Amino acid sequence: MHCKVITAQLPDYAEFDQTTLKGTPGYFRIARTCKGQWWFLDPENKPFYYKGVCAVNRAGTPGGRRADPGPYAATVDKKYNYQAGVDSFISACIGKIKELNFNALGAWTTEEFFNNNVPFTEIIEFFKEGPFLPSVNEKNPLPDIFHPAWLIAADRKARALCSPLRYSKWLVGYFTDNEIGFGKADDFGFDPGFNAGQFDFSLLRIVLGMNTGEPAFELAWNFILNRHNNSFAELSEAWQISISSKEDVKTLNTLKRPIPGNSYLEDAQAFVELYAKKYFEIANQCIRRYDPNHLILGCRFGAPPPAYVLDALLPYTDVISVNNYQPILYERYDTVYQYTGLPLLIGEFNWNTDLYKKVPLPNETVPLSMKDRMFERGPATLLRTALHPGIIGYTWYRWVQGTSTGNNYYDGIVNYGDSLEMHATMLKKINSILESVRAENADSQWKNAPATTGEFTLFFEYLRPDWTHYIRFSIQNNKPDPMVYGWQMSGKVLAYSQIKNHYFIKLNIDFKELTVRNQTFESGKGIYELDLVRNGEKFYGRFKGNFNGKMMEGKVKAFFFPPV
């Protein structure tokens, strides 16, 4: 990848819409410019584009204060005489981080790095506190946030972690948790057979089936009966299954019987929203009780959450944090920004994944190595992310891991021997221009650039039954490169034309057979015709075609990115 030199001026404080300011003066805040672009503002009111590193700590593993020391710890102890003092280790790490043009410390950085002239974040991890709700599959139980004991535990943790940082000028804000979910809102995937290892209930069923007298049990039953006129008869009719007492759901759970009514799914979703809203409210109250000065950065979603979870967090979160390991970072989280209007911070990012390495580039005429693909596609993802008006920074995952050899790559900036790894050179280069790229495109005029040279990302309702993966193709001087690539699929652009704001595309795609989570997708061939209408960088329309002779028709959405 070749980075052009950009020296755009960052926005002045006067260019920000003062009505959008959030945060306490004198500490890190957020605001949107009058042109519509969000930034962090540092304590001196200067725009700050966050470029952080996760898990900077002696243990060399994720988890921060919870982490058990790994092989990196032995290197640190010997190289820096860590047991005698931490200063030389801290200085060396921060030196490397700044050398690579990072400017912040991400989640799971340990306390010895705090307040060392580098902006940092703290992660509370409320979900690690009990008591917990029952878990059907005995994995990742949700905390019982309705239990008085959990409220006490959450308050105690916030007091311990937030009080010491209340007046820190270097703290950006708090993550409440990492990649949490709020329970299932349905019973899809229900397996009533003997080998029911994948079986799990909705959150509502779990709580309705708890022991009588538990606070969550009473709250859930009051919630559900209120939605059905306090009548078991109406509840039974709505759920299309007989329920004459509170004990009946326990029996249904024991028997693993499905609940067929559509009203049940609506009720289950509403209960997840109630749970999520309660969680965000409590987390906000606990943090604000002991630190009213710093931003609340959300819970680091591992994937775009449903709209009802976003509704739940809106009153209680300043920034939405999300993690991403896919090349479609801009496209994937644009819907979250459009729905909420809140700025987004990427809590974890790394380009060492199969989607970066194994899928050919659209303009790849001669097969490239996985390394070359990764170092082309990865930086391009970060450049596009810097263009997004709502994304205000990213965090590289992670500080340390093993030594990369051959095609076996690791994620770390340094290896267990504390030497810089293969990603360092490219990260230094791309980090040096992200702020300028963002500032240069503050007016978002790039969104209306002619779709003559650049790259399209296409999202279909489905291309073959149940298959929703995206595909990409590139275009040069109004002529598409012939190949189209996606995960386990490749094809060609058969036709491409434009009439004013309408775009017509015809694709031929070959699919490989693969199995994902016990579902097998058959191999085959598809031909599709697309009719798209442009709206800025986005295109909307429909497609018609066939897969293995079966007619396929549905919605399609596309993004176009000119060269950055």
XYZ file of C-alpha atoms in Angstrom:
564
model
C 0.000 0.000 0.000
C 1.247 3.488 -0.885
C 0.218 6.375 1.383
C 0.199 9.848 -0.087
C 1.335 12.749 2.082
C -1.604 14.729 3.463
C -1.279 17.840 5.588
C -4.891 18.910 6.052
C -5.670 21.271 8.909
C -7.631 19.747 11.788
C -10.875 21.555 12.629
C -10.694 24.500 15.000
C -12.803 24.509 18.156
C -14.962 27.263 16.663
C -15.950 24.892 13.841
C -17.800 22.565 16.229
C -21.534 22.735 16.808
C -21.672 23.681 20.482
C -25.088 22.055 20.898
C -23.517 18.639 20.262
C -20.860 18.876 22.979
C -20.939 16.048 25.530
C -18.678 15.766 28.525
C -17.167 17.914 31.229
C -15.028 20.936 30.249
C -11.375 20.303 31.044
C -11.648 16.575 30.284
C -12.072 14.533 27.114
C -15.342 15.343 25.373
C -17.052 14.637 22.056
C -18.575 17.059 19.568
C -19.694 17.231 15.951
C -18.436 19.850 13.544
C -20.856 22.103 11.734
C -20.076 20.002 8.645
C -21.301 16.872 10.429
C -18.093 15.116 11.487
C -17.612 13.789 15.039
C -14.331 14.034 16.969
C -13.060 13.570 20.463
C -11.967 16.862 22.004
C -9.019 16.701 24.391
C -8.951 18.700 27.656
C -7.571 21.689 25.712
C -10.436 21.500 23.178
C -8.240 20.199 20.366
C -9.693 17.519 18.047
C -8.405 14.040 18.825
C -8.707 10.984 16.579
C -8.210 7.965 18.826
C -5.560 5.425 17.691
C -5.136 2.978 20.543
C -3.591 -0.381 21.395
C -5.373 -3.071 23.433
C -3.934 -5.007 26.358
C -0.699 -3.167 27.040
C 0.414 -4.955 30.195
C 3.140 -7.116 31.675
C 1.055 -10.298 31.495
C 1.019 -10.064 27.722
C -2.542 -11.359 27.517
C -6.037 -9.866 27.289
C -7.843 -9.384 30.544
C -5.753 -6.624 32.085
C -5.925 -6.880 35.853
C -7.561 -10.328 35.527
C -4.872 -11.729 33.226
C -2.532 -14.520 34.235
C 1.089 -13.826 33.228
C 2.147 -15.453 29.959
C 5.553 -15.888 28.285
C 5.822 -12.135 27.704
C 5.953 -11.572 31.461
C 9.168 -13.585 31.735
C 10.752 -11.408 29.040
C 9.606 -8.218 30.755
C 10.884 -9.332 34.157
C 14.312 -10.166 32.770
C 14.713 -7.319 30.274
C 13.391 -4.498 32.442
C 13.960 -5.873 35.950
C 10.236 -5.351 36.446
C 10.166 -6.628 40.009
C 12.506 -3.828 41.072
C 10.453 -1.130 39.374
C 8.025 -0.594 36.503
C 9.288 2.697 35.080
C 11.673 1.336 32.446
C 9.045 -1.099 31.130
C 6.404 1.623 30.937
C 8.791 4.002 29.196
C 9.815 1.377 26.631
C 6.219 0.426 25.795
C 5.026 3.997 25.463
C 8.075 4.782 23.344
C 7.220 2.001 20.891
C 3.556 3.010 20.826
C 4.356 6.630 20.002
C 7.003 5.594 17.466
C 4.275 3.756 15.551
C 2.060 6.876 15.658
C -0.465 5.447 18.082
C -1.778 7.982 20.569
C -3.827 6.036 23.143
C -3.986 2.951 25.363
C -6.990 0.662 24.948
C -8.909 -1.756 27.133
C -6.987 -4.107 29.434
C -4.072 -1.755 29.770
C -3.084 -2.056 33.422
C -2.980 0.696 36.004
C 0.770 1.321 35.972
C 0.342 2.870 32.504
C -2.381 5.290 33.576
C -1.621 9.013 33.740
C 1.706 8.716 31.922
C 1.106 11.461 29.357
C -0.821 9.143 27.034
C -4.633 9.132 26.750
C -6.083 5.859 28.021
C -9.355 4.036 28.587
C -10.546 1.873 31.471
C -12.885 -1.118 31.276
C -15.173 -1.896 34.225
C -16.553 -5.320 33.203
C -19.795 -5.220 35.157
C -20.813 -8.529 33.540
C -18.076 -10.332 35.485
C -19.975 -9.675 38.724
C -22.537 -12.099 40.151
C -25.038 -13.335 41.052
C -25.876 -14.803 37.652
C -29.028 -15.960 35.927
C -29.355 -19.670 35.113
C -27.759 -20.749 31.832
C -29.187 -23.625 29.847
C -25.897 -24.324 28.079
C -23.791 -23.444 31.147
C -21.789 -20.926 29.126
C -21.525 -17.183 29.624
C -24.401 -16.730 32.064
C -25.877 -13.252 32.226
C -25.687 -11.376 35.513
C -28.891 -11.100 37.487
C -29.051 -7.331 37.289
C -32.409 -7.332 39.113
C -30.902 -8.860 42.254
C -29.966 -6.458 45.081
C -26.654 -8.279 45.505
C -25.683 -7.464 41.913
C -26.429 -3.794 42.426
C -24.127 -3.819 45.432
C -21.385 -5.614 43.491
C -21.672 -3.226 40.533
C -21.509 -0.210 42.806
C -18.505 -1.619 44.661
C -16.620 -2.225 41.422
C -17.381 1.229 40.033
C -16.255 2.826 43.271
C -12.966 0.906 43.215
C -12.143 1.660 39.571
C -13.687 5.073 38.935
C -12.971 7.005 42.125
C -9.167 7.051 41.631
C -9.575 8.337 38.064
C -12.191 10.989 38.710
C -9.835 13.911 38.092
C -7.529 12.320 35.506
C -6.861 14.552 32.509
C -5.578 11.593 30.480
C -8.571 9.281 30.864
C -10.750 9.311 27.741
C -13.580 7.334 29.310
C -14.941 4.002 30.504
C -15.984 0.888 28.645
C -18.663 -0.839 30.678
C -17.953 -4.356 29.329
C -16.660 -6.294 26.324
C -18.643 -8.116 23.628
C -21.572 -8.865 25.873
C -24.955 -10.052 24.699
C -28.327 -9.596 26.304
C -29.649 -13.077 25.884
C -31.579 -14.545 23.007
C -34.837 -12.928 21.997
C -36.108 -16.097 20.355
C -35.970 -19.887 20.488
C -34.771 -20.372 16.903
C -32.323 -23.215 16.606
C -34.418 -25.176 19.094
C -33.246 -28.797 19.218
C -35.563 -31.043 21.256
C -33.523 -34.169 20.501
C -31.223 -36.125 22.770
C -28.101 -34.260 21.660
C -29.327 -30.774 22.462
C -25.940 -29.159 23.004
C -26.839 -26.122 20.919
C -30.211 -25.680 22.562
C -30.834 -22.485 24.474
C -33.912 -20.562 25.548
C -34.754 -16.931 25.178
C -33.808 -14.717 28.100
C -37.502 -14.402 28.936
C -37.979 -18.169 29.252
C -34.882 -18.509 31.406
C -36.121 -15.915 33.882
C -39.762 -17.075 33.879
C -38.462 -20.544 34.717
C -36.377 -19.471 37.719
C -37.154 -20.342 41.304
C -40.207 -18.643 42.758
C -39.347 -15.634 44.873
C -36.242 -14.540 42.977
C -36.428 -10.803 42.141
C -35.933 -11.445 38.419
C -38.654 -14.122 38.448
C -41.203 -11.794 40.022
C -40.263 -8.890 37.753
C -40.505 -11.001 34.588
C -43.899 -12.439 35.502
C -45.275 -9.004 36.350
C -43.893 -7.739 33.044
C -45.393 -10.509 30.946
C -48.791 -10.651 32.637
C -49.143 -6.879 32.346
C -48.711 -7.297 28.597
C -51.623 -9.787 28.568
C -54.163 -8.125 30.883
C -52.968 -10.169 33.889
C -54.685 -13.193 32.391
C -53.137 -16.640 31.971
C -55.940 -17.413 29.514
C -54.971 -14.492 27.270
C -51.297 -15.381 27.634
C -52.026 -18.977 26.592
C -53.988 -17.824 23.579
C -51.266 -15.384 22.511
C -48.464 -17.922 22.928
C -50.535 -20.783 21.497
C -49.657 -23.071 24.383
C -51.385 -23.829 27.686
C -50.078 -21.833 30.665
C -52.307 -21.829 33.732
C -49.734 -20.931 36.400
C -46.214 -19.593 36.828
C -44.951 -23.142 37.315
C -45.933 -24.143 33.787
C -42.985 -22.408 32.116
C -40.601 -24.406 34.309
C -42.278 -27.547 32.986
C -42.002 -26.330 29.386
C -38.309 -25.640 29.909
C -37.720 -29.058 31.445
C -39.482 -30.717 28.515
C -37.769 -28.345 26.050
C -41.035 -27.648 24.298
C -41.131 -24.786 21.781
C -43.544 -21.892 22.230
C -45.070 -21.293 18.784
C -46.973 -18.008 19.064
C -45.700 -14.882 17.315
C -46.726 -12.893 20.377
C -44.187 -14.886 22.385
C -41.375 -13.621 20.152
C -42.597 -10.047 20.584
C -42.723 -10.492 24.356
C -39.276 -12.092 24.451
C -37.776 -9.241 22.464
C -39.435 -6.651 24.697
C -37.955 -8.352 27.757
C -34.452 -8.272 26.270
C -34.910 -4.548 25.693
C -36.027 -4.112 29.305
C -32.972 -6.035 30.542
C -30.577 -4.078 28.313
C -32.045 -0.722 29.320
C -31.757 -1.636 32.993
C -28.126 -2.676 32.510
C -27.117 0.530 30.725
C -28.985 2.617 33.288
C -27.283 0.938 36.256
C -23.846 1.095 34.613
C -24.329 4.797 33.925
C -25.473 5.512 37.481
C -22.599 3.582 39.046
C -19.943 5.310 36.955
C -21.446 8.780 37.323
C -21.754 8.323 41.084
C -17.981 8.095 41.426
C -16.802 9.926 38.313
C -19.083 12.555 36.744
C -16.272 13.926 34.569
C -15.474 11.278 31.986
C -17.217 9.798 28.979
C -19.083 6.493 28.975
C -17.875 4.558 25.942
C -20.366 1.686 25.833
C -19.938 -2.074 26.008
C -17.798 -2.882 22.938
C -20.344 -4.804 20.874
C -18.889 -7.747 18.964
C -21.385 -7.250 16.120
C -24.052 -4.690 15.203
C -26.754 -5.037 17.872
C -30.479 -5.075 17.086
C -32.377 -1.804 17.086
C -34.118 -2.490 20.396
C -30.736 -2.795 22.158
C -29.627 0.483 20.587
C -32.855 2.057 21.833
C -32.000 0.818 25.316
C -28.527 2.367 25.428
C -29.260 5.766 23.892
C -30.003 7.692 27.109
C -27.032 6.237 28.988
C -24.054 6.125 26.599
C -21.932 8.925 25.152
C -20.066 6.834 22.580
C -20.989 3.436 21.115
C -17.994 1.096 21.117
C -17.836 -1.798 18.668
C -15.250 -4.432 17.750
C -14.552 -5.471 14.179
C -12.325 -7.963 12.352
C -13.865 -7.667 8.890
C -12.892 -5.506 5.885
C -16.414 -4.034 5.821
C -15.940 -1.956 8.971
C -17.378 1.245 7.459
C -20.299 -0.561 5.838
C -21.011 -2.856 8.786
C -21.406 -0.142 11.396
C -22.807 2.667 9.276
C -26.315 1.407 10.065
C -25.605 1.749 13.803
C -24.522 5.347 13.328
C -27.444 6.215 11.070
C -29.891 4.765 13.596
C -28.469 6.374 16.745
C -26.599 9.477 15.617
C -23.993 8.728 18.297
C -20.277 8.596 17.499
C -18.601 5.188 17.367
C -15.222 4.051 18.694
C -13.701 0.832 17.357
C -12.678 -1.027 20.515
C -10.819 -3.816 18.682
C -9.498 -4.032 15.139
C -7.046 -6.363 13.443
C -6.452 -7.312 9.824
C -4.970 -10.750 10.582
C -8.155 -12.666 9.676
C -9.189 -14.909 6.788
C -11.456 -12.283 5.239
C -8.410 -10.042 4.776
C -5.972 -12.778 3.752
C -7.794 -15.503 1.831
C -10.290 -13.603 -0.319
C -8.588 -12.250 -3.472
C -8.663 -8.524 -4.148
C -11.119 -7.431 -6.868
C -8.249 -6.182 -9.073
C -6.029 -9.200 -8.407
C -5.025 -10.506 -11.840
C -2.030 -12.477 -10.539
C -2.600 -14.339 -7.234
C -1.133 -12.423 -4.312
C 0.241 -13.853 -1.104
C -1.919 -13.738 2.003
C 0.500 -11.194 3.457
C 0.197 -8.887 0.446
C -3.596 -9.078 0.544
C -3.632 -8.359 4.261
C -1.371 -5.318 3.908
C -3.434 -3.970 1.019
C -6.935 -4.602 2.328
C -6.233 -3.817 6.013
C -4.905 -0.261 5.653
C -7.618 0.480 3.077
C -10.189 -0.484 5.711
C -8.684 1.985 8.188
C -8.560 4.762 5.596
C -12.236 4.271 4.796
C -13.016 4.206 8.498
C -11.361 7.611 8.874
C -13.769 8.929 6.228
C -16.849 7.960 8.227
C -18.375 11.027 9.909
C -19.357 9.070 13.009
C -16.306 6.868 13.700
C -13.851 8.704 15.949
C -11.025 6.216 16.267
C -9.865 2.624 16.398
C -7.909 0.299 18.674
C -5.442 -2.299 17.428
C -5.858 -5.726 18.967
C -3.381 -6.418 20.484
C -0.069 -5.374 22.050
C 1.732 -8.717 22.212
C 1.456 -12.220 20.772
C 3.729 -14.831 19.192
C 6.341 -14.527 16.444
C 4.980 -14.686 12.892
C 6.596 -17.257 10.597
C 5.711 -18.253 7.041
C 1.939 -17.945 6.626
C 1.361 -18.264 10.370
C 0.766 -14.680 11.433
C 0.090 -13.352 14.910
C -1.817 -10.256 16.004
C 0.701 -8.516 18.229
C 2.623 -5.313 17.657
C 5.452 -6.958 19.586
C 6.180 -10.643 20.091
C 6.890 -12.481 23.327
C 10.533 -11.469 22.989
C 9.441 -7.793 23.010
C 10.577 -7.186 19.418
C 8.413 -5.363 16.886
C 6.342 -7.724 14.745
C 5.339 -7.748 11.068
C 2.423 -5.288 11.433
C 4.493 -2.462 12.923
C 5.810 -0.873 9.719
C 2.417 -0.668 8.026
C 0.691 0.554 11.183
C 3.251 3.336 11.567
C 2.624 4.428 7.986
C -1.164 4.339 8.108
C -1.412 5.920 11.566
C 0.602 8.893 10.355
C -2.119 10.043 7.960
C -5.478 9.055 9.492
C -6.185 12.424 11.134
C -5.300 14.293 7.966
C -7.423 11.995 5.809
C -10.330 12.647 8.132
C -9.800 16.401 8.183
C -9.322 16.621 4.412
C -12.693 14.929 3.899
C -14.606 16.862 6.547
C -17.239 18.006 4.063
C -17.874 14.398 2.863
C -17.706 15.462 -0.772
C -16.031 12.137 -1.530
C -19.461 10.521 -1.136
C -20.555 12.130 -4.397
C -17.410 11.356 -6.386
C -18.180 9.865 -9.824
C -18.421 6.078 -9.631
C -15.801 5.695 -12.337
C -12.749 4.563 -10.335
C -12.998 2.827 -6.991
C -14.530 -0.195 -5.306
C -18.098 -1.424 -4.796
C -19.256 -3.503 -1.845
C -22.558 -5.295 -2.515
C -24.891 -6.653 0.165
C -27.696 -8.933 -1.029
C -30.756 -10.117 0.815
C -29.432 -13.528 -0.217
C -27.465 -14.849 -3.194
C -28.215 -18.495 -2.596
C -30.689 -19.778 0.002
C -29.813 -18.293 3.453
C -26.496 -16.900 2.165
C -25.972 -13.191 2.892
C -22.213 -12.639 2.544
C -21.094 -9.518 0.689
C -19.085 -9.376 -2.541
C -16.795 -6.728 -4.003
C -15.644 -5.570 -7.400
C -13.505 -2.642 -8.515
C -13.795 -0.232 -11.423
C -11.115 1.702 -13.312
C -11.963 4.617 -15.619
C -15.593 3.534 -15.776
C -14.629 -0.021 -16.748
C -15.135 -2.770 -14.136
C -12.274 -5.114 -13.399
C -13.552 -8.465 -14.622
C -13.468 -10.420 -11.365
C -15.830 -10.383 -8.379
C -14.786 -11.943 -5.080
C -16.349 -12.828 -1.745
C -16.049 -15.472 0.939
C -16.096 -18.874 -0.791
C -17.371 -17.315 -4.020
C -15.953 -15.681 -7.129
C -17.320 -14.467 -10.410
C -17.324 -11.861 -13.139
C -18.971 -8.568 -13.987
C -20.874 -9.345 -17.176
C -22.319 -5.858 -17.681
C -22.100 -2.406 -16.088
C -23.901 0.741 -17.198
C -25.245 4.003 -15.823
C -28.147 6.247 -16.798
C -28.099 9.385 -14.652
C -28.535 8.155 -11.065
C -29.413 4.572 -12.034
C -26.788 1.839 -12.185
C -27.272 -1.521 -13.888
C -24.959 -4.431 -13.113
C -24.982 -8.055 -14.209
C -22.932 -10.630 -12.298
C -22.019 -14.279 -12.735
C -20.959 -15.938 -9.458
C -19.610 -19.409 -8.662
C -20.160 -20.676 -5.114
C -18.170 -23.286 -3.204
C -19.854 -25.732 -0.859
C -19.212 -25.047 2.802
C -20.631 -25.807 6.218
C -21.200 -23.143 8.884
C -22.580 -24.025 12.331
C -23.952 -27.362 11.150
C -25.626 -25.762 8.118
C -24.359 -26.828 4.695
C -24.574 -24.445 1.741
C -24.539 -26.191 -1.622
C -22.138 -25.275 -4.381
C -23.474 -23.851 -7.598
C -23.690 -21.024 -10.083
C -25.702 -17.840 -10.002
C -26.501 -15.057 -12.442
C -27.905 -11.778 -11.090
C -29.091 -8.489 -12.564
C -29.010 -5.425 -10.304
C -30.890 -2.138 -10.621
C -29.477 0.454 -8.191
C -30.197 4.099 -7.393
C -27.412 6.188 -5.883
C -27.694 8.270 -2.705
C -24.249 9.574 -1.756
C -21.840 6.711 -1.128
C -24.769 4.285 -0.838
C -26.798 2.586 -3.560
C -30.182 0.957 -3.041
C -32.216 -1.287 -5.275
C -33.260 -4.805 -6.159
C -31.830 -7.806 -7.915
C -33.250 -10.653 -9.966
C -31.509 -13.841 -10.937
C -31.166 -17.527 -10.327
C -29.008 -19.925 -8.349
C -28.703 -23.431 -9.781
C -31.815 -22.703 -11.815
C -33.835 -21.461 -8.826
C -35.275 -17.975 -9.150
C -33.815 -15.457 -6.697
C -35.104 -11.930 -6.111
C -34.692 -9.399 -3.342
C -33.137 -6.211 -2.026
C -29.550 -5.158 -2.584
C -27.517 -2.359 -1.009
C -24.111 -1.162 -2.136
C -21.348 1.192 -1.014
C -18.896 2.895 -3.359
C -15.468 4.088 -2.244
C -13.244 6.200 -4.506
C -9.470 6.015 -3.952
C -8.360 7.711 -0.726
